[in-house]
Amino acid sequence: MAKYPINIGRWLRAAHSLLAPRQEQCLSCGRLGHQSTVLPGICEACARTIPWIRKPRCRKCGRHVGCPDCARGSDGSSLIRNRSAVAYSSEMRQWLSQYKYRGDEKYAEPLSRMLDSAYSILKAEIEAEAKLKWNADLLVPVPVSGLRLAERGFNQAERLAQYISAHRKIPVMELLIRAHHTGKQSFKGRAERLADMKRAFVPNPVWTQPFAGRIPFPDSPNSGIRTVPPSLSPSVRIIVVDDIYTTGSTIRACADTLQGMAISSGIRAEIYSLTWARS
Ligand SMILES: [Zn+2]
Ligand SMILES: [Zn+2]
């Protein structure tokens, strides 16, 4: 009988472990198990419990449950609609805090992929309604203050936007910065805080002409482009990106500032938002 080399058993085990699905420690539950094929770092069991929002109850803000605020009618905001990947359950809250506050970079990939699936949903919805191919022209992350950036070392909204940008070939432009407000928020009344939120974001001065060259200026006499009725004029399609949508006041404030920038550049903007979670 032929004699096998003595290390054949070890070799077979190594070959078997290469062929078998990878067993790795799950970021969420810590158990060794088969990793989800779509969400690296997350085991299949945890991936099955994700509270995806595939069909939002509220068409405007993308909420998974009834939404009295939007049902009341137009809020006068420039935001057309928000879509979120998941409901903000206690597990999702833990995932976000591991990433955002504890700096666990391993969450970046699964969270970004989840947000990208919300992009797919938004795109499919608009394409079904408009019966046209649709893609965003620009991604604008919600900015964090300089202090927060120094504490965390990164802006989670910007990281999420960069992933979609690389995947979808849509540019990211940090068109907004946080405005500085004087005085402690906790000493201010509700009206004063709301007024502060409305003015919370201002144009980033590094972009003097953010939309120049990107989108034709339909009504500009020197553009050489035929004037078209406003209803048909091309508009820049902007997606504001953030990790979470709670009351929506942050996203709406960003949308309003962006709309103001577009108007002062002589163009129309369609503003949407994508957030990883909807509370
Ligand atoms: Zn797990
Ligand atoms: Zn709503």
mmCIF file of C-alpha atoms and ligand atoms in Angstrom:
data_model
loop_
_atom_site.group_PDB
_atom_site.id
_atom_site.type_symbol
_atom_site.label_atom_id
_atom_site.label_comp_id
_atom_site.label_asym_id
_atom_site.label_seq_id
_atom_site.Cartn_x
_atom_site.Cartn_y
_atom_site.Cartn_z
ATOM 1 C CA MET A 1 0.000 0.000 0.000
ATOM 2 C CA ALA A 2 1.267 3.412 -0.963
ATOM 3 C CA LYS A 3 2.429 5.452 1.930
ATOM 4 C CA TYR A 4 1.158 9.024 2.091
ATOM 5 C CA PRO A 5 3.528 11.722 3.227
ATOM 6 C CA ILE A 6 3.051 12.217 6.946
ATOM 7 C CA ASN A 7 1.706 15.742 6.621
ATOM 8 C CA ILE A 8 -1.158 14.792 4.284
ATOM 9 C CA GLY A 9 -3.706 15.166 7.091
ATOM 10 C CA ARG A 10 -2.585 18.703 7.793
ATOM 11 C CA TRP A 11 -2.623 19.471 4.091
ATOM 12 C CA LEU A 12 -6.143 18.111 3.690
ATOM 13 C CA ARG A 13 -7.383 20.146 6.636
ATOM 14 C CA ALA A 14 -5.817 23.272 5.155
ATOM 15 C CA ALA A 15 -7.395 22.565 1.763
ATOM 16 C CA HIS A 16 -10.752 21.940 3.424
ATOM 17 C CA SER A 17 -10.615 25.193 5.364
ATOM 18 C CA LEU A 18 -9.916 27.080 2.138
ATOM 19 C CA LEU A 19 -12.896 25.522 0.401
ATOM 20 C CA ALA A 20 -15.351 25.792 3.282
ATOM 21 C CA PRO A 21 -17.212 29.076 3.845
ATOM 22 C CA ARG A 22 -15.161 31.389 6.044
ATOM 23 C CA GLN A 23 -15.786 31.150 9.758
ATOM 24 C CA GLU A 24 -14.994 34.475 11.325
ATOM 25 C CA GLN A 25 -15.943 36.288 14.440
ATOM 26 C CA CYS A 26 -19.070 38.377 13.900
ATOM 27 C CA LEU A 27 -18.695 42.091 14.643
ATOM 28 C CA SER A 28 -22.125 42.180 16.209
ATOM 29 C CA CYS A 29 -22.576 39.002 18.283
ATOM 30 C CA GLY A 30 -18.935 37.964 18.573
ATOM 31 C CA ARG A 31 -19.702 34.348 17.637
ATOM 32 C CA LEU A 32 -17.739 32.371 15.101
ATOM 33 C CA GLY A 33 -19.967 31.618 12.175
ATOM 34 C CA HIS A 34 -20.537 31.891 8.490
ATOM 35 C CA GLN A 35 -20.238 35.465 7.315
ATOM 36 C CA SER A 36 -23.003 37.078 5.360
ATOM 37 C CA THR A 37 -22.056 37.246 1.698
ATOM 38 C CA VAL A 38 -23.461 40.758 1.369
ATOM 39 C CA LEU A 39 -22.312 42.285 4.654
ATOM 40 C CA PRO A 40 -18.695 41.482 5.433
ATOM 41 C CA GLY A 41 -18.003 41.131 9.142
ATOM 42 C CA ILE A 42 -21.604 40.254 10.015
ATOM 43 C CA CYS A 43 -22.678 36.642 10.531
ATOM 44 C CA GLU A 44 -25.640 35.240 8.640
ATOM 45 C CA ALA A 45 -27.728 35.003 11.809
ATOM 46 C CA CYS A 46 -27.233 38.697 12.676
ATOM 47 C CA ALA A 47 -27.744 39.730 9.053
ATOM 48 C CA ARG A 48 -31.171 38.055 9.111
ATOM 49 C CA THR A 49 -32.285 40.273 12.018
ATOM 50 C CA ILE A 50 -31.546 43.594 10.266
ATOM 51 C CA PRO A 51 -34.725 45.739 10.256
ATOM 52 C CA TRP A 52 -34.518 46.754 6.588
ATOM 53 C CA ILE A 53 -36.921 49.403 5.336
ATOM 54 C CA ARG A 54 -37.678 48.051 1.887
ATOM 55 C CA LYS A 55 -41.138 49.580 1.513
ATOM 56 C CA PRO A 56 -41.418 52.748 3.601
ATOM 57 C CA ARG A 57 -44.832 53.602 5.044
ATOM 58 C CA CYS A 58 -44.132 57.319 4.603
ATOM 59 C CA ARG A 59 -43.311 58.207 1.006
ATOM 60 C CA LYS A 60 -41.727 61.487 2.027
ATOM 61 C CA CYS A 61 -39.427 60.785 4.948
ATOM 62 C CA GLY A 62 -38.998 57.048 4.393
ATOM 63 C CA ARG A 63 -40.280 56.069 7.804
ATOM 64 C CA HIS A 64 -41.276 52.444 8.362
ATOM 65 C CA VAL A 65 -44.220 53.374 10.614
ATOM 66 C CA GLY A 66 -46.985 55.966 10.264
ATOM 67 C CA CYS A 67 -45.729 59.491 10.231
ATOM 68 C CA PRO A 68 -48.007 62.248 11.591
ATOM 69 C CA ASP A 69 -45.546 65.044 10.732
ATOM 70 C CA CYS A 70 -45.497 64.341 7.001
ATOM 71 C CA ALA A 71 -49.220 63.517 6.919
ATOM 72 C CA ARG A 72 -49.899 67.129 7.967
ATOM 73 C CA GLY A 73 -48.773 68.260 4.546
ATOM 74 C CA SER A 74 -45.922 70.238 3.108
ATOM 75 C CA ASP A 75 -43.321 71.470 5.553
ATOM 76 C CA GLY A 76 -42.079 74.025 3.047
ATOM 77 C CA SER A 77 -38.708 72.314 2.928
ATOM 78 C CA SER A 78 -36.574 71.842 -0.169
ATOM 79 C CA LEU A 79 -36.181 68.155 0.646
ATOM 80 C CA ILE A 80 -38.153 65.996 -1.783
ATOM 81 C CA ARG A 81 -37.788 62.703 0.041
ATOM 82 C CA ASN A 82 -35.584 60.758 2.381
ATOM 83 C CA ARG A 83 -34.832 57.074 2.216
ATOM 84 C CA SER A 84 -33.151 55.100 4.970
ATOM 85 C CA ALA A 85 -31.698 51.611 4.878
ATOM 86 C CA VAL A 86 -32.895 50.429 8.267
ATOM 87 C CA ALA A 87 -35.123 51.227 11.218
ATOM 88 C CA TYR A 88 -33.119 52.463 14.177
ATOM 89 C CA SER A 89 -33.563 49.452 16.464
ATOM 90 C CA SER A 90 -31.474 48.894 19.585
ATOM 91 C CA GLU A 91 -29.122 46.605 17.604
ATOM 92 C CA MET A 92 -28.707 49.188 14.890
ATOM 93 C CA ARG A 93 -28.038 51.829 17.549
ATOM 94 C CA GLN A 94 -25.217 49.622 18.874
ATOM 95 C CA TRP A 95 -23.725 49.133 15.430
ATOM 96 C CA LEU A 96 -23.713 52.857 14.794
ATOM 97 C CA SER A 97 -22.200 53.708 18.144
ATOM 98 C CA GLN A 98 -19.458 51.093 17.658
ATOM 99 C CA TYR A 99 -18.576 52.828 14.436
ATOM 100 C CA LYS A 100 -19.203 56.455 15.225
ATOM 101 C CA TYR A 101 -18.169 56.820 18.855
ATOM 102 C CA ARG A 102 -15.845 53.873 19.410
ATOM 103 C CA GLY A 103 -14.150 54.191 16.044
ATOM 104 C CA ASP A 104 -14.512 50.525 15.070
ATOM 105 C CA GLU A 105 -13.544 50.847 11.416
ATOM 106 C CA LYS A 106 -14.702 47.310 10.626
ATOM 107 C CA TYR A 107 -18.270 48.609 10.624
ATOM 108 C CA ALA A 108 -17.527 51.026 7.777
ATOM 109 C CA GLU A 109 -17.991 48.435 5.033
ATOM 110 C CA PRO A 110 -21.237 46.792 6.197
ATOM 111 C CA LEU A 111 -22.849 50.135 7.093
ATOM 112 C CA SER A 112 -21.854 51.652 3.757
ATOM 113 C CA ARG A 113 -23.178 48.669 1.833
ATOM 114 C CA MET A 114 -26.453 48.962 3.705
ATOM 115 C CA LEU A 115 -26.752 52.638 2.792
ATOM 116 C CA ASP A 116 -25.978 51.783 -0.811
ATOM 117 C CA SER A 117 -28.982 49.463 -0.845
ATOM 118 C CA ALA A 118 -31.124 52.470 0.149
ATOM 119 C CA TYR A 119 -29.709 54.258 -2.904
ATOM 120 C CA SER A 120 -30.914 51.350 -5.051
ATOM 121 C CA ILE A 121 -34.388 51.650 -3.549
ATOM 122 C CA LEU A 122 -34.547 55.425 -4.112
ATOM 123 C CA LYS A 123 -33.302 55.031 -7.688
ATOM 124 C CA ALA A 124 -35.794 52.260 -8.480
ATOM 125 C CA GLU A 125 -38.693 54.278 -7.036
ATOM 126 C CA ILE A 126 -37.891 57.405 -9.025
ATOM 127 C CA GLU A 127 -37.268 55.426 -12.212
ATOM 128 C CA ALA A 128 -40.612 53.663 -11.832
ATOM 129 C CA GLU A 129 -42.417 56.984 -11.339
ATOM 130 C CA ALA A 130 -40.612 58.970 -14.023
ATOM 131 C CA LYS A 131 -40.151 56.048 -16.438
ATOM 132 C CA LEU A 132 -36.618 57.321 -17.015
ATOM 133 C CA LYS A 133 -33.134 56.288 -15.963
ATOM 134 C CA TRP A 134 -32.208 58.199 -12.840
ATOM 135 C CA ASN A 135 -28.987 58.818 -11.000
ATOM 136 C CA ALA A 136 -27.876 61.517 -8.616
ATOM 137 C CA ASP A 137 -25.363 64.112 -9.842
ATOM 138 C CA LEU A 138 -23.849 64.920 -6.478
ATOM 139 C CA LEU A 139 -23.551 63.558 -2.973
ATOM 140 C CA VAL A 140 -23.272 66.090 -0.157
ATOM 141 C CA PRO A 141 -22.437 64.764 3.309
ATOM 142 C CA VAL A 142 -23.900 66.484 6.360
ATOM 143 C CA PRO A 143 -20.894 68.246 7.884
ATOM 144 C CA VAL A 144 -19.812 67.843 11.491
ATOM 145 C CA SER A 145 -18.335 70.657 13.526
ATOM 146 C CA GLY A 146 -14.576 71.052 13.753
ATOM 147 C CA LEU A 147 -14.756 69.968 17.391
ATOM 148 C CA ARG A 148 -16.603 66.719 16.559
ATOM 149 C CA LEU A 149 -14.185 66.037 13.741
ATOM 150 C CA ALA A 150 -11.246 66.443 16.113
ATOM 151 C CA GLU A 151 -12.887 64.118 18.672
ATOM 152 C CA ARG A 152 -13.813 61.341 16.241
ATOM 153 C CA GLY A 153 -11.133 61.789 13.640
ATOM 154 C CA PHE A 154 -13.641 61.329 10.832
ATOM 155 C CA ASN A 155 -17.044 62.408 9.614
ATOM 156 C CA GLN A 156 -19.195 59.282 9.352
ATOM 157 C CA ALA A 157 -21.515 60.947 6.809
ATOM 158 C CA GLU A 158 -18.561 61.746 4.572
ATOM 159 C CA ARG A 159 -17.270 58.157 4.782
ATOM 160 C CA LEU A 160 -20.683 56.786 3.855
ATOM 161 C CA ALA A 161 -20.904 59.190 0.918
ATOM 162 C CA GLN A 162 -17.413 58.232 -0.269
ATOM 163 C CA TYR A 163 -18.408 54.569 -0.438
ATOM 164 C CA ILE A 164 -21.456 55.290 -2.606
ATOM 165 C CA SER A 165 -19.343 57.644 -4.695
ATOM 166 C CA ALA A 166 -16.741 54.975 -5.430
ATOM 167 C CA HIS A 167 -19.392 52.372 -6.116
ATOM 168 C CA ARG A 168 -21.746 54.517 -8.221
ATOM 169 C CA LYS A 169 -19.290 57.000 -9.742
ATOM 170 C CA ILE A 170 -21.125 60.001 -8.308
ATOM 171 C CA PRO A 171 -18.917 62.824 -7.027
ATOM 172 C CA VAL A 172 -18.930 63.856 -3.374
ATOM 173 C CA MET A 173 -18.734 67.578 -2.712
ATOM 174 C CA GLU A 174 -18.529 68.971 0.768
ATOM 175 C CA LEU A 175 -20.622 71.977 -0.128
ATOM 176 C CA LEU A 176 -21.706 72.771 3.422
ATOM 177 C CA ILE A 177 -20.069 73.642 6.692
ATOM 178 C CA ARG A 178 -21.524 74.114 10.141
ATOM 179 C CA ALA A 179 -22.252 77.685 11.101
ATOM 180 C CA HIS A 180 -21.006 78.905 14.438
ATOM 181 C CA HIS A 181 -23.614 79.896 16.944
ATOM 182 C CA THR A 182 -22.817 81.741 20.084
ATOM 183 C CA GLY A 183 -24.259 80.821 23.433
ATOM 184 C CA LYS A 184 -25.129 77.459 24.933
ATOM 185 C CA GLN A 185 -28.006 75.642 23.248
ATOM 186 C CA SER A 186 -29.324 74.492 26.625
ATOM 187 C CA PHE A 187 -29.896 78.104 27.712
ATOM 188 C CA LYS A 188 -31.914 78.905 24.615
ATOM 189 C CA GLY A 189 -35.646 78.700 24.162
ATOM 190 C CA ARG A 190 -37.264 76.386 21.628
ATOM 191 C CA ALA A 191 -37.856 79.136 19.063
ATOM 192 C CA GLU A 192 -34.265 80.272 19.313
ATOM 193 C CA ARG A 193 -32.961 76.717 18.907
ATOM 194 C CA LEU A 194 -35.195 76.168 15.871
ATOM 195 C CA ALA A 195 -33.949 79.397 14.344
ATOM 196 C CA ASP A 196 -30.362 78.265 14.991
ATOM 197 C CA MET A 197 -31.077 74.927 13.275
ATOM 198 C CA LYS A 198 -32.458 76.726 10.226
ATOM 199 C CA ARG A 199 -29.175 78.604 9.948
ATOM 200 C CA ALA A 200 -27.010 75.681 11.050
ATOM 201 C CA PHE A 201 -25.391 75.107 7.660
ATOM 202 C CA VAL A 202 -23.742 77.622 5.397
ATOM 203 C CA PRO A 203 -22.032 77.286 2.009
ATOM 204 C CA ASN A 204 -18.504 75.955 2.232
ATOM 205 C CA PRO A 205 -16.363 78.889 1.051
ATOM 206 C CA VAL A 206 -13.925 76.580 -0.763
ATOM 207 C CA TRP A 207 -16.601 76.097 -3.441
ATOM 208 C CA THR A 208 -17.152 79.498 -4.923
ATOM 209 C CA GLN A 209 -19.130 78.209 -7.902
ATOM 210 C CA PRO A 210 -20.110 74.704 -6.921
ATOM 211 C CA PHE A 211 -22.353 73.974 -9.879
ATOM 212 C CA ALA A 212 -20.346 75.698 -12.587
ATOM 213 C CA GLY A 213 -19.485 73.477 -15.510
ATOM 214 C CA ARG A 214 -21.379 70.582 -14.028
ATOM 215 C CA ILE A 215 -24.891 71.309 -15.157
ATOM 216 C CA PRO A 216 -25.948 73.499 -18.074
ATOM 217 C CA PHE A 217 -27.374 76.824 -17.052
ATOM 218 C CA PRO A 218 -30.589 76.734 -19.053
ATOM 219 C CA ASP A 219 -31.446 80.411 -18.886
ATOM 220 C CA SER A 220 -27.994 81.885 -19.133
ATOM 221 C CA PRO A 221 -27.733 84.073 -22.265
ATOM 222 C CA ASN A 222 -24.078 83.150 -22.800
ATOM 223 C CA SER A 223 -24.347 79.442 -22.285
ATOM 224 C CA GLY A 224 -25.215 78.688 -25.889
ATOM 225 C CA ILE A 225 -27.866 76.361 -24.591
ATOM 226 C CA ARG A 226 -31.377 76.775 -25.864
ATOM 227 C CA THR A 227 -33.744 78.181 -23.278
ATOM 228 C CA VAL A 228 -36.250 75.600 -22.187
ATOM 229 C CA PRO A 229 -39.381 76.108 -20.125
ATOM 230 C CA PRO A 230 -38.604 75.891 -16.404
ATOM 231 C CA SER A 231 -40.581 72.674 -16.071
ATOM 232 C CA LEU A 232 -38.240 70.984 -18.529
ATOM 233 C CA SER A 233 -35.007 72.621 -17.519
ATOM 234 C CA PRO A 234 -32.317 70.320 -16.285
ATOM 235 C CA SER A 235 -31.751 70.382 -12.598
ATOM 236 C CA VAL A 236 -28.914 69.167 -10.478
ATOM 237 C CA ARG A 237 -29.913 66.105 -8.494
ATOM 238 C CA ILE A 238 -28.367 66.225 -5.068
ATOM 239 C CA ILE A 239 -28.407 63.613 -2.333
ATOM 240 C CA VAL A 240 -27.639 64.729 1.203
ATOM 241 C CA VAL A 241 -26.011 61.848 3.092
ATOM 242 C CA ASP A 242 -26.083 61.239 6.826
ATOM 243 C CA ASP A 243 -26.046 58.351 9.263
ATOM 244 C CA ILE A 244 -29.407 58.949 10.889
ATOM 245 C CA TYR A 245 -32.690 60.742 10.311
ATOM 246 C CA THR A 246 -34.480 61.512 13.554
ATOM 247 C CA THR A 247 -36.643 64.628 13.330
ATOM 248 C CA GLY A 248 -35.275 65.491 9.909
ATOM 249 C CA SER A 249 -34.424 69.049 10.992
ATOM 250 C CA THR A 250 -30.718 68.574 10.193
ATOM 251 C CA ILE A 251 -31.376 67.177 6.728
ATOM 252 C CA ARG A 252 -34.002 69.826 5.958
ATOM 253 C CA ALA A 253 -31.650 72.613 7.033
ATOM 254 C CA CYS A 254 -28.967 71.199 4.708
ATOM 255 C CA ALA A 255 -31.470 70.896 1.857
ATOM 256 C CA ASP A 256 -32.642 74.481 2.292
ATOM 257 C CA THR A 257 -29.089 75.862 2.244
ATOM 258 C CA LEU A 258 -28.255 73.803 -0.847
ATOM 259 C CA GLN A 259 -31.398 75.014 -2.583
ATOM 260 C CA GLY A 260 -30.402 78.599 -1.806
ATOM 261 C CA MET A 261 -26.956 77.956 -3.310
ATOM 262 C CA ALA A 262 -28.495 76.467 -6.436
ATOM 263 C CA ILE A 263 -30.909 79.370 -6.870
ATOM 264 C CA SER A 264 -28.114 81.896 -6.507
ATOM 265 C CA SER A 265 -26.197 79.959 -9.209
ATOM 266 C CA GLY A 266 -29.217 80.233 -11.481
ATOM 267 C CA ILE A 267 -30.065 76.548 -11.528
ATOM 268 C CA ARG A 268 -32.688 74.276 -10.101
ATOM 269 C CA ALA A 269 -31.875 71.585 -7.642
ATOM 270 C CA GLU A 270 -33.772 68.432 -6.765
ATOM 271 C CA ILE A 271 -32.736 67.493 -3.272
ATOM 272 C CA TYR A 272 -33.104 64.054 -1.728
ATOM 273 C CA SER A 273 -31.473 62.438 1.256
ATOM 274 C CA LEU A 274 -30.129 59.043 2.132
ATOM 275 C CA THR A 275 -29.587 58.119 5.731
ATOM 276 C CA TRP A 276 -28.417 54.823 7.107
ATOM 277 C CA ALA A 277 -31.112 54.637 9.782
ATOM 278 C CA ARG A 278 -34.586 56.129 10.340
ATOM 279 C CA SER A 279 -35.668 56.449 13.936
HETATM 280 ZN ZN ZN B 1 -23.526 37.708 14.529
HETATM 281 ZN ZN ZN B 2 -42.868 60.992 7.011
#
